[in-house]
Every structure is written in C-alpha cells, then in structure tokens.
Amino acid sequence: MKVMLNRRLFCGFILGFFSKYYAYKTFADGRPFRDRFQSYRQTFRVEPDKEEAERIVKNIIKGRKVVSNLINIEIPDIAEDGNVVPVKFSVNCSMSASDYPKRVHVLGLENPFPEIAIYEFFPEGGKAEVSFRCRLRKSSYLMVIADMQDGTVGVEKKYVDVMLGACS
Amino acid sequence: MEKQRKLKYNEIVTQGDLVKVKTLAEHEMESGVRRDEKTGVIYPRLIIYKVTARYNGKVVFKANWFSGVSANPYLAFYFRADKSGLIEIEWEDDYSKSTFKRGYLKVLDKDGNELLPVNFSL
C-alpha cells in the first residue's frame, strides 16, 4: 500500500505534535506553572487539597536523591497571625559554580494553593539565605525544598501552629 | 497615589563582603481566594509574581511568588560585590506592570579606594 503524504496527513501530524505540548501545559497536575490557570480554577476549588500538595512535592523531587541537613529554616513554632508568618531559610553550600541551589521552593502543605514561593539563586549570590513573610491557612507543615545544581535535593519541613488563619 | 517601594543596604562596603539587601513593597497581594461578604463574588487575584534583582545588569537573585506571600511583601537576600555598581530591583505585577527601585553601591578596597565597574585610564 502506498502512503501519500498529502496535505491532510501533513496537517494532522503538525496538529498532533502541538496538541501534546498543549495538553502537557493545560492538564498539568502538580507542576508549579499550573498557577497560570489559578485565577480560573479557583472559582471551582478554594479548599485546601492535600493530594495536590503531595503531587506538587513529588513533581519537584522527581525521584532524585534526597540529602539531609542541607537546609536550615527559622520559623516561629507558634505564629499568632497566619497572614504574616516570618520565614527564614538558608542552604548550607559554598556558592561556587558547581555547588549552589538553582531553585528553592517554599510550600505550605495545607494552603489552597500550596506553592508559596520559588527562589532562584546564582553563583554570584554569595550566600543562599532569604527571609520573607508568608500566609498560612491553618496550622500545618511548611516545607522547603532546595533543588541543587548537582542534581541532589534537600528537603526540610516544620510544623507551624497558626492561631489566626489567613484567608489565602 | 504612588505605592511605596523600599530598598535598603549598606551603601559602602569593602571588597568581598556580603551585601544584605532588604526590600519592601507596598502591595495588597490579593490572593484570589477571598470572597465579598455580601455578594459572594471572589476578588480576582492580583499579586506581585516576580521580583528580580540585578547588579550591574546581571541577574543576582530572583523570586517567583504565588498567592501565599503576605501583603506588603518583605524580602531580604544576600549577594557578593566585587566592584561598585548599580543595584536594581524590579517588582512585576500580575498585569506585568513593573516598578523599579535603584541604588548605587560603593565598594572599597583595603586602602579605601573605590573599585569602579569600568576600567579606563585617562
């Protein structure tokens, strides 16, 4: 049987190729860029979803090797106001070109949108330490995941008691 | 009214020192989860989603934020400076509306001479 590459077939191939890419972007489960669609999705789901958080964490780690004692986090054990929870973390590494955190993810595991922040570092940084303030819906774990240059991952989490929850 | 953007750091450092940069942006950071009490309509999300720090035009630090960051976000980070130059912080809104804050950092060597970012001789 002779297969002709006619116009219909050609267009079909191209469409198929792009539809895969499109589906990957649209039905992203647990990938951080799903946040682009957040403003549409939230009309349907505002409640926290534990499975979603686990999926996000799994997608960040991707079965890589987890190193212990890589991250120090300083968070108060009891936060009075969930709207303003001071978070400070640092990554133990020499900020050389082969040993620095490419990305550090901060996740509130029981927030409606678990991803809180992603910090990107560069070898010019000198020191991988950041302090900022986040929102927490209720007393839950706050997780920090460092994605190192050499492919290893550091995970650290801490339970924070929140007296007055934020509506985040 | 203009929303405030603040940038603070030690303006004169010696070579090889870490520079701690503290920034503060005045912003509501509407998380997109809150509802109007009477009508039940959700307030649309409006946050600062990206903060970029550049030193002499080179990106030194970057923050991608989601709805979990508090209102009036404070951010402190470090970088190392070899030569004096321009610190530039850019806050980018959900509507890609960006605001800048700039500052000059003076780096001195051990003798107290300034290390300029450009090498030229007169």
PDB file of C-alpha atoms in Angstrom:
ATOM      1  CA  MET A   1       0.000   0.000   0.000  1.00  0.00           C
ATOM      2  CA  LYS A   2       1.318   3.337  -0.930  1.00  0.00           C
ATOM      3  CA  VAL A   3       1.064   6.094   1.635  1.00  0.00           C
ATOM      4  CA  MET A   4       0.973   9.528   0.191  1.00  0.00           C
ATOM      5  CA  LEU A   5       1.963  12.489   2.311  1.00  0.00           C
ATOM      6  CA  ASN A   6      -0.914  14.640   1.274  1.00  0.00           C
ATOM      7  CA  ARG A   7      -1.993  17.884   2.802  1.00  0.00           C
ATOM      8  CA  ARG A   8      -4.439  16.296   5.238  1.00  0.00           C
ATOM      9  CA  LEU A   9      -1.843  13.949   6.663  1.00  0.00           C
ATOM     10  CA  PHE A  10       0.748  16.671   6.908  1.00  0.00           C
ATOM     11  CA  CYS A  11      -1.579  18.983   8.847  1.00  0.00           C
ATOM     12  CA  GLY A  12      -2.590  16.090  11.070  1.00  0.00           C
ATOM     13  CA  PHE A  13       0.995  15.414  12.046  1.00  0.00           C
ATOM     14  CA  ILE A  14       1.617  19.021  12.928  1.00  0.00           C
ATOM     15  CA  LEU A  15      -1.574  19.289  14.925  1.00  0.00           C
ATOM     16  CA  GLY A  16      -0.767  16.092  16.789  1.00  0.00           C
ATOM     17  CA  PHE A  17       2.667  17.342  17.654  1.00  0.00           C
ATOM     18  CA  PHE A  18       1.407  20.592  19.107  1.00  0.00           C
ATOM     19  CA  SER A  19      -1.594  19.062  20.862  1.00  0.00           C
ATOM     20  CA  LYS A  20       0.766  17.018  23.012  1.00  0.00           C
ATOM     21  CA  TYR A  21       2.554  20.146  24.107  1.00  0.00           C
ATOM     22  CA  TYR A  22      -0.750  21.897  24.694  1.00  0.00           C
ATOM     23  CA  ALA A  23      -2.127  19.045  26.789  1.00  0.00           C
ATOM     24  CA  TYR A  24       1.030  18.991  28.884  1.00  0.00           C
ATOM     25  CA  LYS A  25       0.565  22.657  29.666  1.00  0.00           C
ATOM     26  CA  THR A  26      -3.160  22.559  30.274  1.00  0.00           C
ATOM     27  CA  PHE A  27      -3.572  19.435  32.356  1.00  0.00           C
ATOM     28  CA  ALA A  28      -0.502  19.998  34.459  1.00  0.00           C
ATOM     29  CA  ASP A  29      -1.125  18.196  37.693  1.00  0.00           C
ATOM     30  CA  GLY A  30       1.157  19.335  40.400  1.00  0.00           C
ATOM     31  CA  ARG A  31       3.520  21.283  38.222  1.00  0.00           C
ATOM     32  CA  PRO A  32       4.110  24.774  39.511  1.00  0.00           C
ATOM     33  CA  PHE A  33       3.224  26.569  36.322  1.00  0.00           C
ATOM     34  CA  ARG A  34      -0.368  25.372  36.675  1.00  0.00           C
ATOM     35  CA  ASP A  35      -0.575  28.553  38.689  1.00  0.00           C
ATOM     36  CA  ARG A  36      -1.080  30.399  35.448  1.00  0.00           C
ATOM     37  CA  PHE A  37      -4.559  28.948  35.402  1.00  0.00           C
ATOM     38  CA  GLN A  38      -5.153  29.630  39.033  1.00  0.00           C
ATOM     39  CA  SER A  39      -7.475  32.549  38.560  1.00  0.00           C
ATOM     40  CA  TYR A  40      -9.827  30.389  36.507  1.00  0.00           C
ATOM     41  CA  ARG A  41      -9.585  27.250  38.576  1.00  0.00           C
ATOM     42  CA  GLN A  42     -10.140  28.913  41.874  1.00  0.00           C
ATOM     43  CA  THR A  43     -13.766  29.630  41.095  1.00  0.00           C
ATOM     44  CA  PHE A  44     -14.319  25.894  41.422  1.00  0.00           C
ATOM     45  CA  ARG A  45     -11.949  24.948  44.204  1.00  0.00           C
ATOM     46  CA  VAL A  46     -10.811  27.162  47.037  1.00  0.00           C
ATOM     47  CA  GLU A  47     -10.472  24.493  49.700  1.00  0.00           C
ATOM     48  CA  PRO A  48      -7.043  23.061  50.501  1.00  0.00           C
ATOM     49  CA  ASP A  49      -6.237  19.764  48.851  1.00  0.00           C
ATOM     50  CA  LYS A  50      -3.635  17.511  50.460  1.00  0.00           C
ATOM     51  CA  GLU A  51      -3.225  15.249  47.472  1.00  0.00           C
ATOM     52  CA  GLU A  52      -2.477  18.208  45.248  1.00  0.00           C
ATOM     53  CA  ALA A  53       0.280  19.249  47.632  1.00  0.00           C
ATOM     54  CA  GLU A  54       1.762  15.752  47.613  1.00  0.00           C
ATOM     55  CA  ARG A  55       1.651  15.713  43.842  1.00  0.00           C
ATOM     56  CA  ILE A  56       3.469  19.027  43.677  1.00  0.00           C
ATOM     57  CA  VAL A  57       6.168  17.807  46.054  1.00  0.00           C
ATOM     58  CA  LYS A  58       6.568  14.613  44.044  1.00  0.00           C
ATOM     59  CA  ASN A  59       6.888  16.580  40.856  1.00  0.00           C
ATOM     60  CA  ILE A  60       9.633  18.754  42.306  1.00  0.00           C
ATOM     61  CA  ILE A  61      11.694  15.897  43.729  1.00  0.00           C
ATOM     62  CA  LYS A  62      11.138  13.568  40.741  1.00  0.00           C
ATOM     63  CA  GLY A  63      12.723  10.621  42.492  1.00  0.00           C
ATOM     64  CA  ARG A  64      16.099  12.254  42.916  1.00  0.00           C
ATOM     65  CA  LYS A  65      18.482  11.678  45.767  1.00  0.00           C
ATOM     66  CA  VAL A  66      17.491  13.488  48.952  1.00  0.00           C
ATOM     67  CA  VAL A  67      20.321  14.871  51.080  1.00  0.00           C
ATOM     68  CA  SER A  68      19.793  15.547  54.752  1.00  0.00           C
ATOM     69  CA  ASN A  69      20.979  18.557  56.753  1.00  0.00           C
ATOM     70  CA  LEU A  70      21.107  20.807  53.741  1.00  0.00           C
ATOM     71  CA  ILE A  71      18.614  23.450  54.766  1.00  0.00           C
ATOM     72  CA  ASN A  72      18.146  25.409  57.957  1.00  0.00           C
ATOM     73  CA  ILE A  73      14.781  27.004  58.480  1.00  0.00           C
ATOM     74  CA  GLU A  74      13.880  29.520  61.125  1.00  0.00           C
ATOM     75  CA  ILE A  75      10.170  29.831  61.696  1.00  0.00           C
ATOM     76  CA  PRO A  76       8.454  30.536  64.993  1.00  0.00           C
ATOM     77  CA  ASP A  77       6.736  27.456  66.434  1.00  0.00           C
ATOM     78  CA  ILE A  78       3.604  29.429  67.075  1.00  0.00           C
ATOM     79  CA  ALA A  79       2.519  32.114  64.643  1.00  0.00           C
ATOM     80  CA  GLU A  80      -0.087  34.469  66.028  1.00  0.00           C
ATOM     81  CA  ASP A  81      -1.255  35.820  62.718  1.00  0.00           C
ATOM     82  CA  GLY A  82      -1.453  33.494  59.747  1.00  0.00           C
ATOM     83  CA  ASN A  83      -1.334  36.445  57.407  1.00  0.00           C
ATOM     84  CA  VAL A  84       2.215  37.279  58.413  1.00  0.00           C
ATOM     85  CA  VAL A  85       4.387  34.285  59.191  1.00  0.00           C
ATOM     86  CA  PRO A  86       8.070  35.236  59.113  1.00  0.00           C
ATOM     87  CA  VAL A  87      10.113  32.600  57.317  1.00  0.00           C
ATOM     88  CA  LYS A  88      13.887  32.484  57.054  1.00  0.00           C
ATOM     89  CA  PHE A  89      15.839  29.732  55.414  1.00  0.00           C
ATOM     90  CA  SER A  90      19.432  29.181  54.412  1.00  0.00           C
ATOM     91  CA  VAL A  91      21.099  26.466  52.374  1.00  0.00           C
ATOM     92  CA  ASN A  92      24.437  25.038  53.532  1.00  0.00           C
ATOM     93  CA  CYS A  93      26.625  25.232  50.488  1.00  0.00           C
ATOM     94  CA  SER A  94      29.645  27.011  49.120  1.00  0.00           C
ATOM     95  CA  MET A  95      28.183  29.204  46.430  1.00  0.00           C
ATOM     96  CA  SER A  96      30.622  28.026  43.792  1.00  0.00           C
ATOM     97  CA  ALA A  97      29.657  27.353  40.201  1.00  0.00           C
ATOM     98  CA  SER A  98      29.191  23.635  40.890  1.00  0.00           C
ATOM     99  CA  ASP A  99      27.575  23.821  44.297  1.00  0.00           C
ATOM    100  CA  TYR A 100      24.670  26.191  44.638  1.00  0.00           C
ATOM    101  CA  PRO A 101      20.903  25.845  44.838  1.00  0.00           C
ATOM    102  CA  LYS A 102      19.334  26.508  41.487  1.00  0.00           C
ATOM    103  CA  ARG A 103      15.895  26.789  42.946  1.00  0.00           C
ATOM    104  CA  VAL A 104      14.398  26.748  46.398  1.00  0.00           C
ATOM    105  CA  HIS A 105      10.694  26.004  46.706  1.00  0.00           C
ATOM    106  CA  VAL A 106       8.639  27.022  49.720  1.00  0.00           C
ATOM    107  CA  LEU A 107       5.363  25.139  50.216  1.00  0.00           C
ATOM    108  CA  GLY A 108       2.568  25.457  52.729  1.00  0.00           C
ATOM    109  CA  LEU A 109       1.147  21.971  52.620  1.00  0.00           C
ATOM    110  CA  GLU A 110      -2.388  22.847  53.637  1.00  0.00           C
ATOM    111  CA  ASN A 111      -2.867  26.072  51.770  1.00  0.00           C
ATOM    112  CA  PRO A 112      -5.437  26.139  48.996  1.00  0.00           C
ATOM    113  CA  PHE A 113      -2.532  26.824  46.648  1.00  0.00           C
ATOM    114  CA  PRO A 114       0.389  25.052  48.277  1.00  0.00           C
ATOM    115  CA  GLU A 115       3.150  26.689  46.294  1.00  0.00           C
ATOM    116  CA  ILE A 116       4.188  29.846  48.154  1.00  0.00           C
ATOM    117  CA  ALA A 117       7.400  30.936  46.509  1.00  0.00           C
ATOM    118  CA  ILE A 118      10.248  29.811  44.286  1.00  0.00           C
ATOM    119  CA  TYR A 119      13.598  31.498  44.801  1.00  0.00           C
ATOM    120  CA  GLU A 120      16.281  31.286  42.160  1.00  0.00           C
ATOM    121  CA  PHE A 121      19.923  31.658  43.087  1.00  0.00           C
ATOM    122  CA  PHE A 122      23.010  32.281  41.047  1.00  0.00           C
ATOM    123  CA  PRO A 123      26.676  31.645  41.878  1.00  0.00           C
ATOM    124  CA  GLU A 124      27.218  35.411  42.195  1.00  0.00           C
ATOM    125  CA  GLY A 125      24.825  35.357  45.132  1.00  0.00           C
ATOM    126  CA  GLY A 126      27.439  34.684  47.772  1.00  0.00           C
ATOM    127  CA  LYS A 127      25.028  33.267  50.314  1.00  0.00           C
ATOM    128  CA  ALA A 128      21.792  31.364  49.901  1.00  0.00           C
ATOM    129  CA  GLU A 129      19.719  32.922  52.602  1.00  0.00           C
ATOM    130  CA  VAL A 130      16.333  34.547  52.256  1.00  0.00           C
ATOM    131  CA  SER A 131      13.818  35.896  54.713  1.00  0.00           C
ATOM    132  CA  PHE A 132      10.279  36.854  53.847  1.00  0.00           C
ATOM    133  CA  ARG A 133       6.742  36.559  55.166  1.00  0.00           C
ATOM    134  CA  CYS A 134       4.076  34.162  54.033  1.00  0.00           C
ATOM    135  CA  ARG A 135       0.454  33.305  54.629  1.00  0.00           C
ATOM    136  CA  LEU A 136      -0.775  30.075  56.181  1.00  0.00           C
ATOM    137  CA  ARG A 137      -4.402  28.967  56.131  1.00  0.00           C
ATOM    138  CA  LYS A 138      -4.159  26.810  59.252  1.00  0.00           C
ATOM    139  CA  SER A 139      -1.662  25.022  61.461  1.00  0.00           C
ATOM    140  CA  SER A 140       0.271  22.860  59.062  1.00  0.00           C
ATOM    141  CA  TYR A 141       3.668  21.857  57.787  1.00  0.00           C
ATOM    142  CA  LEU A 142       5.775  24.351  55.939  1.00  0.00           C
ATOM    143  CA  MET A 143       8.185  22.686  53.547  1.00  0.00           C
ATOM    144  CA  VAL A 144      11.348  23.986  51.942  1.00  0.00           C
ATOM    145  CA  ILE A 145      12.857  22.068  49.024  1.00  0.00           C
ATOM    146  CA  ALA A 146      16.247  23.018  47.615  1.00  0.00           C
ATOM    147  CA  ASP A 147      16.985  21.955  44.073  1.00  0.00           C
ATOM    148  CA  MET A 148      20.779  21.864  43.847  1.00  0.00           C
ATOM    149  CA  GLN A 149      22.988  22.373  40.833  1.00  0.00           C
ATOM    150  CA  ASP A 150      24.454  18.842  41.001  1.00  0.00           C
ATOM    151  CA  GLY A 151      21.032  17.195  40.897  1.00  0.00           C
ATOM    152  CA  THR A 152      20.550  16.434  44.563  1.00  0.00           C
ATOM    153  CA  VAL A 153      17.603  17.662  46.565  1.00  0.00           C
ATOM    154  CA  GLY A 154      17.323  18.858  50.141  1.00  0.00           C
ATOM    155  CA  VAL A 155      14.021  18.701  51.970  1.00  0.00           C
ATOM    156  CA  GLU A 156      13.151  20.228  55.298  1.00  0.00           C
ATOM    157  CA  LYS A 157       9.785  20.761  56.910  1.00  0.00           C
ATOM    158  CA  LYS A 158       8.470  22.197  60.116  1.00  0.00           C
ATOM    159  CA  TYR A 159       5.105  22.259  61.791  1.00  0.00           C
ATOM    160  CA  VAL A 160       3.784  25.752  62.470  1.00  0.00           C
ATOM    161  CA  ASP A 161       0.931  26.423  64.863  1.00  0.00           C
ATOM    162  CA  VAL A 162      -1.219  29.196  63.479  1.00  0.00           C
ATOM    163  CA  MET A 163      -3.530  30.946  65.928  1.00  0.00           C
ATOM    164  CA  LEU A 164      -5.484  33.029  63.448  1.00  0.00           C
ATOM    165  CA  GLY A 165      -5.608  31.569  59.971  1.00  0.00           C
ATOM    166  CA  ALA A 166      -5.170  33.620  56.849  1.00  0.00           C
ATOM    167  CA  CYS A 167      -7.646  33.516  54.023  1.00  0.00           C
ATOM    168  CA  SER A 168      -5.038  32.621  51.458  1.00  0.00           C
TER     169      SER A 168
ATOM    170  CA  MET B   1      -1.261  57.528  44.763  1.00  0.00           C
ATOM    171  CA  GLU B   2       2.165  56.017  44.278  1.00  0.00           C
ATOM    172  CA  LYS B   3       2.746  52.786  46.115  1.00  0.00           C
ATOM    173  CA  GLN B   4       5.939  52.742  48.099  1.00  0.00           C
ATOM    174  CA  ARG B   5       8.923  50.621  47.198  1.00  0.00           C
ATOM    175  CA  LYS B   6      11.763  50.467  49.644  1.00  0.00           C
ATOM    176  CA  LEU B   7      15.329  49.310  49.218  1.00  0.00           C
ATOM    177  CA  LYS B   8      17.908  49.229  51.985  1.00  0.00           C
ATOM    178  CA  TYR B   9      21.523  48.080  52.149  1.00  0.00           C
ATOM    179  CA  ASN B  10      24.916  49.158  53.400  1.00  0.00           C
ATOM    180  CA  GLU B  11      25.955  51.726  50.860  1.00  0.00           C
ATOM    181  CA  ILE B  12      29.712  51.434  51.398  1.00  0.00           C
ATOM    182  CA  VAL B  13      31.313  48.020  51.753  1.00  0.00           C
ATOM    183  CA  THR B  14      34.806  46.601  51.435  1.00  0.00           C
ATOM    184  CA  GLN B  15      35.655  44.159  48.709  1.00  0.00           C
ATOM    185  CA  GLY B  16      34.485  40.591  49.227  1.00  0.00           C
ATOM    186  CA  ASP B  17      31.854  41.478  51.790  1.00  0.00           C
ATOM    187  CA  LEU B  18      28.380  40.087  51.638  1.00  0.00           C
ATOM    188  CA  VAL B  19      25.765  42.732  50.979  1.00  0.00           C
ATOM    189  CA  LYS B  20      22.441  42.206  52.656  1.00  0.00           C
ATOM    190  CA  VAL B  21      19.627  43.744  50.656  1.00  0.00           C
ATOM    191  CA  LYS B  22      16.291  44.381  52.290  1.00  0.00           C
ATOM    192  CA  THR B  23      13.302  45.265  50.172  1.00  0.00           C
ATOM    193  CA  LEU B  24       9.736  46.140  50.950  1.00  0.00           C
ATOM    194  CA  ALA B  25       6.899  46.704  48.541  1.00  0.00           C
ATOM    195  CA  GLU B  26       3.588  48.220  49.401  1.00  0.00           C
ATOM    196  CA  HIS B  27       1.014  45.967  47.796  1.00  0.00           C
ATOM    197  CA  GLU B  28      -2.296  44.364  48.747  1.00  0.00           C
ATOM    198  CA  MET B  29      -1.370  40.954  47.323  1.00  0.00           C
ATOM    199  CA  GLU B  30      -4.964  39.933  46.748  1.00  0.00           C
ATOM    200  CA  SER B  31      -4.724  36.157  46.879  1.00  0.00           C
ATOM    201  CA  GLY B  32      -7.758  35.412  44.741  1.00  0.00           C
ATOM    202  CA  VAL B  33      -9.429  33.304  47.402  1.00  0.00           C
ATOM    203  CA  ARG B  34     -11.269  35.941  49.401  1.00  0.00           C
ATOM    204  CA  ARG B  35     -14.959  36.453  48.792  1.00  0.00           C
ATOM    205  CA  ASP B  36     -17.072  39.526  49.157  1.00  0.00           C
ATOM    206  CA  GLU B  37     -19.180  39.001  52.276  1.00  0.00           C
ATOM    207  CA  LYS B  38     -22.440  40.255  50.779  1.00  0.00           C
ATOM    208  CA  THR B  39     -22.347  39.114  47.185  1.00  0.00           C
ATOM    209  CA  GLY B  40     -20.052  36.109  47.460  1.00  0.00           C
ATOM    210  CA  VAL B  41     -18.038  37.216  44.481  1.00  0.00           C
ATOM    211  CA  ILE B  42     -14.371  36.261  44.557  1.00  0.00           C
ATOM    212  CA  TYR B  43     -11.945  39.130  44.367  1.00  0.00           C
ATOM    213  CA  PRO B  44      -9.653  38.462  41.409  1.00  0.00           C
ATOM    214  CA  ARG B  45      -6.077  37.614  42.096  1.00  0.00           C
ATOM    215  CA  LEU B  46      -3.636  40.491  41.945  1.00  0.00           C
ATOM    216  CA  ILE B  47      -0.178  39.873  43.308  1.00  0.00           C
ATOM    217  CA  ILE B  48       3.436  40.661  42.641  1.00  0.00           C
ATOM    218  CA  TYR B  49       4.540  37.457  40.986  1.00  0.00           C
ATOM    219  CA  LYS B  50       8.144  38.166  40.188  1.00  0.00           C
ATOM    220  CA  VAL B  51      10.970  40.043  41.846  1.00  0.00           C
ATOM    221  CA  THR B  52      14.277  40.341  40.059  1.00  0.00           C
ATOM    222  CA  ALA B  53      17.484  41.750  41.483  1.00  0.00           C
ATOM    223  CA  ARG B  54      20.198  42.870  39.106  1.00  0.00           C
ATOM    224  CA  TYR B  55      23.661  44.101  39.868  1.00  0.00           C
ATOM    225  CA  ASN B  56      25.409  45.947  37.051  1.00  0.00           C
ATOM    226  CA  GLY B  57      22.853  44.461  34.692  1.00  0.00           C
ATOM    227  CA  LYS B  58      23.464  40.878  35.755  1.00  0.00           C
ATOM    228  CA  VAL B  59      20.724  38.923  37.498  1.00  0.00           C
ATOM    229  CA  VAL B  60      21.823  38.133  41.029  1.00  0.00           C
ATOM    230  CA  PHE B  61      18.623  36.875  42.598  1.00  0.00           C
ATOM    231  CA  LYS B  62      15.117  36.076  41.510  1.00  0.00           C
ATOM    232  CA  ALA B  63      11.902  35.364  43.349  1.00  0.00           C
ATOM    233  CA  ASN B  64       8.755  33.870  41.863  1.00  0.00           C
ATOM    234  CA  TRP B  65       5.829  34.424  44.130  1.00  0.00           C
ATOM    235  CA  PHE B  66       2.409  32.820  44.322  1.00  0.00           C
ATOM    236  CA  SER B  67      -0.662  33.746  46.271  1.00  0.00           C
ATOM    237  CA  GLY B  68       0.798  32.548  49.569  1.00  0.00           C
ATOM    238  CA  VAL B  69       3.037  35.547  50.126  1.00  0.00           C
ATOM    239  CA  SER B  70       1.819  38.057  52.665  1.00  0.00           C
ATOM    240  CA  ALA B  71       0.595  41.544  51.927  1.00  0.00           C
ATOM    241  CA  ASN B  72       3.223  44.276  51.753  1.00  0.00           C
ATOM    242  CA  PRO B  73       5.877  41.678  50.979  1.00  0.00           C
ATOM    243  CA  TYR B  74       9.234  41.984  52.656  1.00  0.00           C
ATOM    244  CA  LEU B  75      12.230  40.249  51.153  1.00  0.00           C
ATOM    245  CA  ALA B  76      15.828  40.052  52.283  1.00  0.00           C
ATOM    246  CA  PHE B  77      18.670  38.352  50.445  1.00  0.00           C
ATOM    247  CA  TYR B  78      22.428  38.481  50.032  1.00  0.00           C
ATOM    248  CA  PHE B  79      24.895  38.918  47.252  1.00  0.00           C
ATOM    249  CA  ARG B  80      28.589  39.498  46.899  1.00  0.00           C
ATOM    250  CA  ALA B  81      30.030  42.522  45.168  1.00  0.00           C
ATOM    251  CA  ASP B  82      33.492  42.784  43.678  1.00  0.00           C
ATOM    252  CA  LYS B  83      33.122  46.196  42.101  1.00  0.00           C
ATOM    253  CA  SER B  84      30.880  49.095  42.826  1.00  0.00           C
ATOM    254  CA  GLY B  85      27.812  49.442  40.692  1.00  0.00           C
ATOM    255  CA  LEU B  86      24.089  49.735  40.335  1.00  0.00           C
ATOM    256  CA  ILE B  87      21.598  47.672  42.302  1.00  0.00           C
ATOM    257  CA  GLU B  88      18.292  47.371  40.562  1.00  0.00           C
ATOM    258  CA  ILE B  89      15.184  45.683  41.942  1.00  0.00           C
ATOM    259  CA  GLU B  90      12.185  45.051  39.750  1.00  0.00           C
ATOM    260  CA  TRP B  91       8.761  44.074  41.036  1.00  0.00           C
ATOM    261  CA  GLU B  92       6.420  42.678  38.434  1.00  0.00           C
ATOM    262  CA  ASP B  93       2.665  42.672  38.821  1.00  0.00           C
ATOM    263  CA  ASP B  94       0.052  40.198  37.557  1.00  0.00           C
ATOM    264  CA  TYR B  95      -0.686  42.655  34.789  1.00  0.00           C
ATOM    265  CA  SER B  96       3.041  42.725  34.001  1.00  0.00           C
ATOM    266  CA  LYS B  97       3.176  46.218  35.358  1.00  0.00           C
ATOM    267  CA  SER B  98       6.649  46.593  36.745  1.00  0.00           C
ATOM    268  CA  THR B  99       8.112  49.009  39.224  1.00  0.00           C
ATOM    269  CA  PHE B 100      11.765  49.672  39.815  1.00  0.00           C
ATOM    270  CA  LYS B 101      13.997  50.815  42.596  1.00  0.00           C
ATOM    271  CA  ARG B 102      17.637  51.563  42.013  1.00  0.00           C
ATOM    272  CA  GLY B 103      20.607  52.335  44.172  1.00  0.00           C
ATOM    273  CA  TYR B 104      24.348  52.775  43.955  1.00  0.00           C
ATOM    274  CA  LEU B 105      26.707  50.560  45.898  1.00  0.00           C
ATOM    275  CA  LYS B 106      30.241  51.707  46.641  1.00  0.00           C
ATOM    276  CA  VAL B 107      32.884  49.008  47.011  1.00  0.00           C
ATOM    277  CA  LEU B 108      36.230  49.991  48.529  1.00  0.00           C
ATOM    278  CA  ASP B 109      39.445  48.007  48.573  1.00  0.00           C
ATOM    279  CA  LYS B 110      41.687  47.771  51.632  1.00  0.00           C
ATOM    280  CA  ASP B 111      43.304  51.146  51.038  1.00  0.00           C
ATOM    281  CA  GLY B 112      39.978  52.904  50.783  1.00  0.00           C
ATOM    282  CA  ASN B 113      39.978  53.458  47.047  1.00  0.00           C
ATOM    283  CA  GLU B 114      36.792  52.863  45.162  1.00  0.00           C
ATOM    284  CA  LEU B 115      36.716  49.933  42.742  1.00  0.00           C
ATOM    285  CA  LEU B 116      34.929  51.248  39.700  1.00  0.00           C
ATOM    286  CA  PRO B 117      32.923  48.920  37.468  1.00  0.00           C
ATOM    287  CA  VAL B 118      34.578  50.257  34.338  1.00  0.00           C
ATOM    288  CA  ASN B 119      38.312  50.125  33.721  1.00  0.00           C
ATOM    289  CA  PHE B 120      39.681  53.062  31.856  1.00  0.00           C
ATOM    290  CA  SER B 121      42.721  55.270  32.110  1.00  0.00           C
ATOM    291  CA  LEU B 122      42.843  58.970  31.445  1.00  0.00           C
TER     292      LEU B 122
END
